[in-house]
CSV table of N, CA and C in Angstrom, one decimal:
chain,number,residue,atom,x,y,z
N,90,GLY,N,-13.9,-2.1,-4.0
N,90,GLY,CA,-13.0,-1.6,-4.9
N,90,GLY,C,-12.1,-0.4,-4.5
N,91,TRP,N,-11.3,0.3,-5.3
N,91,TRP,CA,-10.0,0.9,-4.9
N,91,TRP,C,-11.0,2.3,-5.7
N,92,GLY,N,-11.8,2.5,-6.0
N,92,GLY,CA,-12.5,3.5,-6.7
N,92,GLY,C,-12.0,4.2,-8.0
N,93,THR,N,-12.2,5.5,-7.9
N,93,THR,CA,-11.6,6.1,-9.3
N,93,THR,C,-10.4,6.9,-9.4
N,94,VAL,N,-9.6,6.7,-8.0
N,94,VAL,CA,-8.5,7.5,-7.5
N,94,VAL,C,-7.1,6.6,-8.2
N,95,ALA,N,-6.6,6.6,-9.0
N,95,ALA,CA,-5.7,5.9,-9.8
N,95,ALA,C,-4.3,6.6,-8.9
N,96,TRP,N,-3.3,5.4,-8.6
N,96,TRP,CA,-2.0,5.6,-7.8
N,96,TRP,C,-1.5,6.7,-8.5
N,97,TRP,N,-1.2,6.4,-10.0
N,97,TRP,CA,-0.3,7.3,-10.6
N,97,TRP,C,-0.8,8.8,-10.4
N,98,ARG,N,-1.6,9.2,-10.2
N,98,ARG,CA,-2.0,10.1,-10.0
N,98,ARG,C,-1.4,10.8,-8.9
N,99,ILE,N,-0.8,10.1,-7.6
N,99,ILE,CA,-0.2,10.8,-6.4
N,99,ILE,C,1.2,10.5,-6.5
N,100,GLY,N,1.6,9.9,-7.5
N,100,GLY,CA,2.9,9.7,-8.0
N,100,GLY,C,3.6,8.6,-6.8
N,101,GLY,N,5.0,8.2,-6.5
N,101,GLY,CA,5.1,7.0,-6.2
N,101,GLY,C,6.0,7.4,-4.8
N,102,SER,N,5.9,8.2,-4.4
N,102,SER,CA,6.9,8.3,-3.0
N,102,SER,C,5.9,8.9,-2.0
N,103,ALA,N,6.6,8.6,-0.6
N,103,ALA,CA,5.9,8.8,0.6
N,103,ALA,C,4.9,10.4,1.0
N,104,VAL,N,5.8,11.0,0.4
N,104,VAL,CA,5.4,12.6,0.6
N,104,VAL,C,4.0,12.8,-0.3
N,105,THR,N,3.8,12.0,-1.3
N,105,THR,CA,2.5,12.3,-2.1
N,105,THR,C,1.5,11.3,-2.0
N,106,TRP,N,1.2,10.6,-0.9
N,106,TRP,CA,0.4,10.1,-0.2
N,106,TRP,C,-0.6,11.0,0.3
N,107,SER,N,-0.2,12.1,0.7
N,107,SER,CA,-1.3,13.2,1.6
N,107,SER,C,-2.1,13.8,0.9
N,108,ARG,N,-2.0,13.3,-0.9
N,108,ARG,CA,-2.7,14.1,-1.8
N,108,ARG,C,-4.0,13.0,-2.2
N,109,ILE,N,-4.4,11.9,-1.7
N,109,ILE,CA,-5.3,10.8,-1.8
N,109,ILE,C,-6.3,10.8,-0.5
N,110,ALA,N,-7.2,10.9,-0.5
N,110,ALA,CA,-8.3,10.2,0.5
N,110,ALA,C,-8.3,9.0,0.6
N,111,TRP,N,-8.2,8.4,1.1
N,111,TRP,CA,-8.5,6.8,1.2
N,111,TRP,C,-9.8,6.4,1.5
N,112,CYS,N,-10.2,7.5,2.8
N,112,CYS,CA,-11.5,7.1,2.7
N,112,CYS,C,-12.4,6.8,1.8
N,113,ARG,N,-12.3,7.5,0.6
N,113,ARG,CA,-13.1,7.7,-0.4
N,113,ARG,C,-13.1,6.7,-1.1
N,114,ILE,N,-12.2,5.7,-1.1
N,114,ILE,CA,-12.1,4.5,-2.1
N,114,ILE,C,-12.2,3.0,-1.2
N,115,GLY,N,-13.2,3.3,-0.3
N,115,GLY,CA,-13.4,1.9,0.5
N,115,GLY,C,-12.4,1.3,1.7
N,116,TRP,N,-11.6,2.4,2.2
N,116,TRP,CA,-10.9,2.1,3.3
N,116,TRP,C,-11.4,2.3,4.5
N,117,GLY,N,-12.6,2.6,5.0
N,117,GLY,CA,-13.2,3.4,6.0
N,117,GLY,C,-12.8,4.9,6.3
N,118,THR,N,-13.1,4.9,7.8
N,118,THR,CA,-12.9,5.8,8.3
N,118,THR,C,-11.7,6.9,8.5
N,119,VAL,N,-10.4,5.8,8.4
N,119,VAL,CA,-9.2,6.6,8.9
N,119,VAL,C,-8.5,6.8,7.3
N,120,ALA,N,-8.1,8.2,7.4
N,120,ALA,CA,-7.9,8.5,6.3
N,120,ALA,C,-6.3,8.9,6.5
N,121,TRP,N,-5.6,8.3,4.9
N,121,TRP,CA,-3.9,8.3,5.2
N,121,TRP,C,-3.6,9.9,5.8
N,122,TRP,N,-3.8,10.7,4.8
N,122,TRP,CA,-3.6,12.0,4.9
N,122,TRP,C,-3.9,12.8,6.6
N,123,GLY,N,-4.2,11.9,7.1
N,123,GLY,CA,-4.8,12.4,8.6
N,123,GLY,C,-3.6,12.0,9.3
N,124,ILE,N,-3.1,11.1,9.1
N,124,ILE,CA,-1.9,10.4,9.8
N,124,ILE,C,-0.2,10.3,9.7
N,125,GLY,N,-0.3,11.6,8.6
N,125,GLY,CA,1.2,12.1,8.2
N,125,GLY,C,1.7,11.3,6.8
N,126,ARG,N,2.7,11.8,6.5
N,126,ARG,CA,3.3,11.3,5.3
N,126,ARG,C,4.1,10.3,5.5
N,127,SER,N,5.2,10.5,6.2
N,127,SER,CA,6.6,9.8,6.4
N,127,SER,C,6.1,8.1,6.8
N,128,ALA,N,7.3,7.5,6.7
N,128,ALA,CA,7.0,5.9,6.9
N,128,ALA,C,6.6,5.8,8.6
N,129,VAL,N,7.0,6.9,9.3
N,129,VAL,CA,6.6,6.0,10.9
N,129,VAL,C,5.2,6.6,11.4
N,130,ALA,N,4.5,7.3,9.9
N,130,ALA,CA,3.3,7.5,10.2
N,130,ALA,C,2.3,6.1,10.2
N,131,TRP,N,3.0,4.9,9.2
N,131,TRP,CA,2.3,3.8,8.8
N,131,TRP,C,2.0,3.3,10.3
N,132,SER,N,2.9,3.3,11.6
N,132,SER,CA,2.5,2.8,12.6
N,132,SER,C,1.6,3.2,13.4
N,133,ARG,N,0.8,4.2,12.9
N,133,ARG,CA,-0.1,5.1,14.0
N,133,ARG,C,-1.2,4.6,13.4
N,134,ILE,N,-1.8,3.9,12.2
N,134,ILE,CA,-2.9,3.5,11.9
N,134,ILE,C,-3.2,1.8,12.3
N,135,ALA,N,-4.2,1.4,12.6
N,135,ALA,CA,-4.5,0.0,12.6
N,135,ALA,C,-5.3,-0.2,11.6
N,136,TRP,N,-4.7,-0.6,10.4
N,136,TRP,CA,-5.4,-1.2,9.4
N,136,TRP,C,-6.6,-2.4,9.6
N,137,TRP,N,-6.7,-3.1,10.7
N,137,TRP,CA,-7.8,-4.3,10.9
N,137,TRP,C,-9.0,-3.1,11.3
N,138,ARG,N,-9.0,-2.1,11.5
N,138,ARG,CA,-10.2,-1.3,12.1
N,138,ARG,C,-10.6,-0.9,10.5
N,139,VAL,N,-10.0,-0.9,9.4
N,139,VAL,CA,-10.5,-0.5,7.9
N,139,VAL,C,-10.8,-1.7,7.2
N,140,ARG,N,-11.3,-2.7,7.7
N,140,ARG,CA,-11.8,-3.8,7.2
N,140,ARG,C,-10.3,-4.6,6.5
N,141,ARG,N,-9.4,-4.7,7.4
N,141,ARG,CA,-8.0,-5.6,6.8
N,141,ARG,C,-8.1,-6.7,7.7
N,142,SER,N,-7.1,-7.4,7.4
N,142,SER,CA,-6.7,-8.4,7.9
N,142,SER,C,-6.4,-8.3,9.5
N,143,ALA,N,-6.4,-9.3,10.4
N,143,ALA,CA,-6.1,-9.3,11.7
N,143,ALA,C,-5.0,-8.9,12.1
N,144,VAL,N,-3.9,-8.9,11.4
N,144,VAL,CA,-2.6,-8.3,11.5
N,144,VAL,C,-2.4,-6.8,10.8
N,145,ALA,N,-1.9,-6.0,12.0
N,145,ALA,CA,-2.1,-4.7,11.9
N,145,ALA,C,-0.8,-4.5,11.4
N,146,TRP,N,-0.7,-3.1,10.7
N,146,TRP,CA,0.4,-2.9,10.4
N,146,TRP,C,1.5,-2.1,11.0
N,147,CYS,N,0.7,-1.4,12.1
N,147,CYS,CA,1.8,-1.0,13.0
N,147,CYS,C,2.5,-2.0,13.9
N,148,ARG,N,2.1,-3.2,13.5
N,148,ARG,CA,2.6,-4.4,14.5
N,148,ARG,C,3.9,-5.2,13.9
N,149,ILE,N,4.2,-4.4,12.5
N,149,ILE,CA,5.2,-5.1,11.9
N,149,ILE,C,6.4,-3.9,11.7
N,150,GLY,N,6.4,-2.9,12.3
N,150,GLY,CA,7.3,-2.2,12.0
N,150,GLY,C,7.2,-1.1,11.1
N,151,ARG,N,8.1,0.0,11.2
N,151,ARG,CA,8.0,1.1,10.1
N,151,ARG,C,8.7,1.2,8.8
N,152,SER,N,9.9,0.3,8.6
N,152,SER,CA,10.7,0.2,7.5
N,152,SER,C,10.1,-0.7,6.6
N,153,ALA,N,10.6,-0.7,5.6
N,153,ALA,CA,10.2,-1.6,4.2
N,153,ALA,C,10.2,-2.9,4.4
N,154,VAL,N,11.3,-3.2,5.0
N,154,VAL,CA,11.3,-4.5,5.3
N,154,VAL,C,10.5,-5.4,6.1
N,155,THR,N,9.7,-4.8,6.5
N,155,THR,CA,8.7,-5.2,7.6
N,155,THR,C,7.7,-5.7,7.0
N,156,TRP,N,7.2,-5.3,5.5
N,156,TRP,CA,6.2,-5.6,4.9
N,156,TRP,C,6.0,-7.3,4.8
N,157,SER,N,6.8,-7.7,4.6
N,157,SER,CA,6.8,-9.2,4.5
N,157,SER,C,6.1,-9.9,5.5
N,158,ARG,N,6.0,-9.2,6.8
N,158,ARG,CA,5.4,-10.1,7.7
N,158,ARG,C,3.7,-9.7,7.8
N,159,ILE,N,3.3,-9.1,6.8
N,159,ILE,CA,2.0,-9.1,7.0
N,159,ILE,C,1.2,-9.5,5.3
N,160,THR,N,0.3,-10.5,5.7
N,160,THR,CA,-0.6,-11.0,4.7
N,160,THR,C,-2.1,-10.1,4.5
N,161,TRP,N,-1.8,-9.8,3.2
N,161,TRP,CA,-3.1,-8.5,3.0
N,161,TRP,C,-4.4,-9.6,2.4
N,162,TRP,N,-5.4,-9.1,3.5
N,162,TRP,CA,-6.8,-9.6,3.2
N,162,TRP,C,-6.7,-10.9,3.6
N,163,GLY,N,-5.4,-11.4,4.7
N,163,GLY,CA,-5.5,-12.7,5.0
N,163,GLY,C,-5.5,-13.3,4.2
N,164,VAL,N,-5.1,-13.3,3.2
N,164,VAL,CA,-5.0,-14.5,2.0
N,164,VAL,C,-3.8,-14.7,1.9
N,165,GLY,N,-2.5,-14.4,2.3
N,165,GLY,CA,-1.1,-14.8,2.5
N,165,GLY,C,-0.8,-14.4,1.0
N,166,ARG,N,-0.3,-13.5,1.1
N,166,ARG,CA,0.9,-12.9,-0.6
N,166,ARG,C,2.0,-12.6,-0.3
N,167,SER,N,2.3,-13.9,0.9
N,167,SER,CA,3.8,-14.1,1.3
N,167,SER,C,4.7,-14.2,0.0
N,168,ALA,N,4.3,-15.1,-1.2
N,168,ALA,CA,4.8,-15.4,-2.4
N,168,ALA,C,5.6,-13.9,-2.9
N,169,VAL,N,4.9,-13.2,-2.7
N,169,VAL,CA,5.4,-12.0,-3.2
N,169,VAL,C,5.5,-11.0,-2.2
N,170,ALA,N,6.4,-11.0,-1.1
N,170,ALA,CA,6.9,-10.2,-0.4
N,170,ALA,C,7.2,-8.8,-0.4
N,171,TRP,N,6.7,-8.2,0.7
N,171,TRP,CA,6.9,-6.4,0.3
N,171,TRP,C,8.2,-6.4,0.4
N,172,CYS,N,8.8,-6.9,1.4
N,172,CYS,CA,10.2,-6.7,1.8
N,172,CYS,C,11.0,-6.4,0.2
N,173,ARG,N,10.9,-7.2,-0.6
N,173,ARG,CA,11.2,-7.0,-2.0
N,173,ARG,C,11.3,-5.9,-2.6
N,174,ILE,N,10.4,-4.9,-1.8
N,174,ILE,CA,10.6,-3.5,-2.5
N,174,ILE,C,10.7,-2.5,-1.7
N,175,ARG,N,11.1,-1.6,-2.2
N,175,ARG,CA,11.2,0.1,-1.4
N,175,ARG,C,10.2,1.3,-1.7
N,176,TRP,N,9.9,1.7,-1.1
N,176,TRP,CA,8.7,2.6,-1.3
N,176,TRP,C,9.5,4.0,-1.9
N,177,GLY,N,8.7,4.4,-2.9
N,177,GLY,CA,9.4,5.5,-3.6
N,177,GLY,C,10.4,5.6,-4.7
N,178,THR,N,10.6,4.2,-5.0
N,178,THR,CA,11.9,3.6,-5.8
N,178,THR,C,11.4,2.6,-7.4
N,179,VAL,N,12.0,2.5,-8.1
N,179,VAL,CA,11.4,1.9,-9.1
N,179,VAL,C,11.5,0.2,-9.1
N,180,THR,N,12.0,0.0,-7.7
N,180,THR,CA,11.7,-1.5,-7.2
N,180,THR,C,10.6,-2.4,-7.0
N,181,TRP,N,9.7,-1.2,-7.1
N,181,TRP,CA,8.2,-2.1,-7.3
N,181,TRP,C,7.9,-2.8,-8.1
N,182,GLY,N,8.8,-2.8,-9.6
N,182,GLY,CA,8.6,-3.3,-10.8
N,182,GLY,C,8.7,-5.4,-10.1
N,183,ARG,N,9.7,-5.7,-9.0
N,183,ARG,CA,9.8,-6.8,-8.6
N,183,ARG,C,9.1,-7.8,-8.1
N,184,ILE,N,7.8,-7.2,-7.9
N,184,ILE,CA,6.6,-7.5,-7.3
N,184,ILE,C,5.3,-7.9,-8.2
N,185,ALA,N,5.1,-8.9,-8.0
N,185,ALA,CA,4.1,-9.6,-9.1
N,185,ALA,C,2.7,-9.9,-8.2
N,186,TRP,N,1.9,-8.7,-8.4
N,186,TRP,CA,0.5,-9.0,-7.7
N,186,TRP,C,-0.2,-9.4,-8.6
N,187,TRP,N,-1.0,-10.6,-8.2
N,187,TRP,CA,-2.0,-11.3,-8.7
N,187,TRP,C,-1.5,-12.1,-10.0
N,188,GLY,N,-0.2,-12.4,-10.3
N,188,GLY,CA,0.2,-12.7,-11.4
N,188,GLY,C,0.7,-11.8,-12.6
N,189,ILE,N,0.1,-10.4,-11.8
N,189,ILE,CA,0.5,-9.6,-13.1
N,189,ILE,C,1.9,-9.0,-12.6
N,190,ARG,N,2.7,-9.3,-13.9
N,190,ARG,CA,4.2,-8.7,-13.6
N,190,ARG,C,4.4,-7.4,-13.8
N,191,TRP,N,5.1,-6.5,-12.7
N,191,TRP,CA,4.9,-4.9,-12.8
N,191,TRP,C,6.2,-4.5,-13.5
N,192,SER,N,6.1,-3.8,-14.4
N,192,SER,CA,7.5,-3.1,-14.8
N,192,SER,C,7.8,-1.5,-13.7
N,193,ALA,N,8.6,-1.5,-14.4
N,193,ALA,CA,9.4,0.2,-13.5
N,193,ALA,C,8.5,1.0,-13.4
N,194,VAL,N,7.3,1.3,-14.5
N,194,VAL,CA,6.6,2.4,-14.5
N,194,VAL,C,5.0,1.8,-14.4
N,195,ALA,N,5.0,0.7,-14.3
N,195,ALA,CA,3.8,0.0,-14.4
N,195,ALA,C,2.8,0.7,-13.7
N,196,TRP,N,3.1,1.6,-12.2
N,196,TRP,CA,1.9,2.4,-11.1
N,196,TRP,C,1.7,3.3,-12.2
N,197,GLY,N,2.2,3.8,-13.3
N,197,GLY,CA,1.5,4.8,-14.1
N,197,GLY,C,0.7,4.5,-15.0
N,198,ARG,N,0.8,3.2,-15.1
N,198,ARG,CA,-0.3,2.9,-16.3
N,198,ARG,C,-1.1,1.9,-15.7
N,199,ILE,N,-1.4,1.5,-14.8
N,199,ILE,CA,-2.5,0.8,-14.2
N,199,ILE,C,-3.0,1.1,-13.2
N,200,ALA,N,-4.5,1.5,-12.5
N,200,ALA,CA,-5.0,1.7,-11.5
N,200,ALA,C,-5.7,0.3,-10.8
N,201,TRP,N,-5.1,0.6,-9.2
N,201,TRP,CA,-5.2,-0.6,-8.6
N,201,TRP,C,-6.6,-1.1,-8.8
N,202,TRP,N,-7.6,-0.9,-9.2
N,202,TRP,CA,-9.5,-1.2,-8.6
N,202,TRP,C,-9.3,-2.0,-9.9
N,203,ARG,N,-8.5,-2.0,-10.6
N,203,ARG,CA,-8.5,-2.6,-12.2
N,203,ARG,C,-7.9,-3.8,-12.0
N,204,VAL,N,-6.7,-3.9,-10.7
N,204,VAL,CA,-6.0,-5.4,-10.5
N,204,VAL,C,-7.0,-6.4,-9.6
């Protein structure tokens, strides 16, 4: 599970990611705050090393439009491509995870581990 740390507690912008220790909620030994806060930092971590699909995040680029090239957990969530959303903006509401329709403020209302 995602643990007890909810996303709304760290905000929606990239700079706030440093406030959460991902390794504490099952992401493995690689902690996000240890690789930086900017978008460029995403390319420095290989997700497949922390129990993710064979497709590494660092191989899909550094911008938001490249998110659509990766499938989460190898189950292919291409139907809700990440390229349709932008980090740190209200456009997150345009993506429906697991059939759940997200509103512009949905991130502040639901914790990931409950999804």
